[in-house]
PDB file of C-alpha atoms in Angstrom:
ATOM      1  CA  LEU A 282      93.967-120.098  69.573  1.00  0.00           C
ATOM      2  CA  GLN A 283      90.625-118.361  69.818  1.00  0.00           C
ATOM      3  CA  LEU A 284      90.352-115.495  67.381  1.00  0.00           C
ATOM      4  CA  ASN A 285      87.364-113.207  67.192  1.00  0.00           C
ATOM      5  CA  ALA A 286      87.358-112.642  63.474  1.00  0.00           C
ATOM      6  CA  LYS A 287      85.213-113.266  60.424  1.00  0.00           C
ATOM      7  CA  SER A 288      84.555-116.981  60.047  1.00  0.00           C
ATOM      8  CA  ARG A 289      83.352-119.133  57.186  1.00  0.00           C
ATOM      9  CA  THR A 290      83.347-122.808  56.329  1.00  0.00           C
ATOM     10  CA  ARG A 291      85.335-124.481  53.550  1.00  0.00           C
ATOM     11  CA  HIS A 292      84.933-128.235  52.998  1.00  0.00           C
ATOM     12  CA  SER A 293      83.485-128.729  56.512  1.00  0.00           C
ATOM     13  CA  GLN A 294      86.440-126.870  58.002  1.00  0.00           C
ATOM     14  CA  LYS A 295      86.016-123.586  59.861  1.00  0.00           C
ATOM     15  CA  ILE A 296      88.169-120.822  58.378  1.00  0.00           C
ATOM     16  CA  GLN A 297      88.939-117.663  60.353  1.00  0.00           C
ATOM     17  CA  SER A 298      89.955-114.637  58.342  1.00  0.00           C
ATOM     18  CA  PHE A 299      91.667-111.647  59.949  1.00  0.00           C
ATOM     19  CA  GLU A 300      94.303-108.968  59.408  1.00  0.00           C
ATOM     20  CA  ALA A 301      97.571-108.978  61.340  1.00  0.00           C
ATOM     21  CA  GLU A 302     100.877-107.126  61.130  1.00  0.00           C
ATOM     22  CA  ILE A 303     103.901-109.344  60.570  1.00  0.00           C
ATOM     23  CA  VAL A 304     106.586-108.549  63.156  1.00  0.00           C
ATOM     24  CA  ASN A 305     109.367-110.881  62.017  1.00  0.00           C
ATOM     25  CA  CYS A 306     109.928-114.326  60.568  1.00  0.00           C
ATOM     26  CA  HIS A 307     111.575-117.273  62.295  1.00  0.00           C
ATOM     27  CA  ASP A 308     112.340-119.194  59.119  1.00  0.00           C
ATOM     28  CA  GLY A 309     110.950-119.570  55.614  1.00  0.00           C
ATOM     29  CA  ASP A 310     107.424-120.569  56.668  1.00  0.00           C
ATOM     30  CA  THR A 311     106.857-119.285  60.218  1.00  0.00           C
ATOM     31  CA  CYS A 312     106.389-115.695  61.390  1.00  0.00           C
ATOM     32  CA  ARG A 313     105.234-113.768  64.415  1.00  0.00           C
ATOM     33  CA  ALA A 314     102.442-111.250  63.988  1.00  0.00           C
ATOM     34  CA  HIS A 315     100.557-108.658  66.046  1.00  0.00           C
ATOM     35  CA  TYR A 316      96.843-109.367  66.297  1.00  0.00           C
ATOM     36  CA  LYS A 317      94.614-107.491  68.769  1.00  0.00           C
ATOM     37  CA  ASN A 318      97.501-106.505  71.072  1.00  0.00           C
ATOM     38  CA  GLU A 319      98.873-110.066  71.099  1.00  0.00           C
ATOM     39  CA  LYS A 320     101.851-111.644  69.401  1.00  0.00           C
ATOM     40  CA  ILE A 321     100.799-114.783  67.585  1.00  0.00           C
ATOM     41  CA  LYS A 322     102.883-117.379  65.783  1.00  0.00           C
ATOM     42  CA  VAL A 323     101.784-118.036  62.211  1.00  0.00           C
ATOM     43  CA  ARG A 324     102.860-121.001  60.095  1.00  0.00           C
ATOM     44  CA  PHE A 325     102.070-120.721  56.404  1.00  0.00           C
ATOM     45  CA  SER A 326     100.358-123.719  54.851  1.00  0.00           C
ATOM     46  CA  GLY A 327     101.639-125.195  51.615  1.00  0.00           C
ATOM     47  CA  ILE A 328     105.194-123.841  51.915  1.00  0.00           C
ATOM     48  CA  ASP A 329     108.074-126.300  52.120  1.00  0.00           C
ATOM     49  CA  ALA A 330     110.960-124.128  53.280  1.00  0.00           C
ATOM     50  CA  PRO A 331     114.260-125.291  54.766  1.00  0.00           C
ATOM     51  CA  GLU A 332     114.683-125.083  58.524  1.00  0.00           C
ATOM     52  CA  ILE A 333     116.982-122.303  59.726  1.00  0.00           C
ATOM     53  CA  LYS A 334     119.956-124.678  60.252  1.00  0.00           C
ATOM     54  CA  GLN A 335     119.527-126.439  56.920  1.00  0.00           C
ATOM     55  CA  LYS A 336     121.221-125.394  53.696  1.00  0.00           C
ATOM     56  CA  GLU A 337     119.660-122.134  52.423  1.00  0.00           C
ATOM     57  CA  GLY A 338     117.664-121.808  55.686  1.00  0.00           C
ATOM     58  CA  LYS A 339     119.030-118.357  56.514  1.00  0.00           C
ATOM     59  CA  LEU A 340     118.423-117.175  52.958  1.00  0.00           C
ATOM     60  CA  SER A 341     114.835-118.443  53.127  1.00  0.00           C
ATOM     61  CA  LYS A 342     114.277-116.594  56.423  1.00  0.00           C
ATOM     62  CA  LYS A 343     115.762-113.373  55.015  1.00  0.00           C
ATOM     63  CA  TYR A 344     113.571-113.559  51.918  1.00  0.00           C
ATOM     64  CA  LEU A 345     110.355-113.968  53.932  1.00  0.00           C
ATOM     65  CA  ASN A 346     111.405-111.243  56.392  1.00  0.00           C
ATOM     66  CA  ASP A 347     112.168-108.827  53.536  1.00  0.00           C
ATOM     67  CA  LEU A 348     108.842-109.675  51.912  1.00  0.00           C
ATOM     68  CA  LEU A 349     106.523-109.467  54.932  1.00  0.00           C
ATOM     69  CA  SER A 350     108.038-107.746  58.010  1.00  0.00           C
ATOM     70  CA  GLY A 351     106.130-104.614  58.942  1.00  0.00           C
ATOM     71  CA  ARG A 352     103.310-105.335  56.505  1.00  0.00           C
ATOM     72  CA  THR A 353      99.672-105.876  57.369  1.00  0.00           C
ATOM     73  CA  VAL A 354      98.439-109.084  55.761  1.00  0.00           C
ATOM     74  CA  GLN A 355      95.147-110.917  55.454  1.00  0.00           C
ATOM     75  CA  LEU A 356      95.437-114.347  57.089  1.00  0.00           C
ATOM     76  CA  GLU A 357      93.119-117.328  56.858  1.00  0.00           C
ATOM     77  CA  CYS A 358      93.481-119.718  59.764  1.00  0.00           C
ATOM     78  CA  ASN A 359      92.089-123.204  59.368  1.00  0.00           C
ATOM     79  CA  GLY A 360      93.564-124.896  62.396  1.00  0.00           C
ATOM     80  CA  LYS A 361      96.329-125.068  64.909  1.00  0.00           C
ATOM     81  CA  SER A 362      99.606-126.920  64.560  1.00  0.00           C
ATOM     82  CA  TYR A 363     102.340-126.942  67.204  1.00  0.00           C
ATOM     83  CA  ASP A 364     100.861-123.839  68.920  1.00  0.00           C
ATOM     84  CA  ARG A 365     100.869-121.911  65.616  1.00  0.00           C
TER      85      ARG A 365
END
């Protein structure tokens, strides 16, 4: 994922910082967002949420959707994992 955004380095790791609008969330740690007329998949680092089919998975998805959907957020991307 090549993003033309502000970049900086943290612990020898390139960090890209940009704003995106959250469209919806797939589960408790993965959402889709609009960024520069593209839909991108975003996985949040440091969150251990149940998968959608696991116990409390649907509740976790609903919570993240209610919290973020439709909001513009500041994201810091430090890599790519499973096309996210």
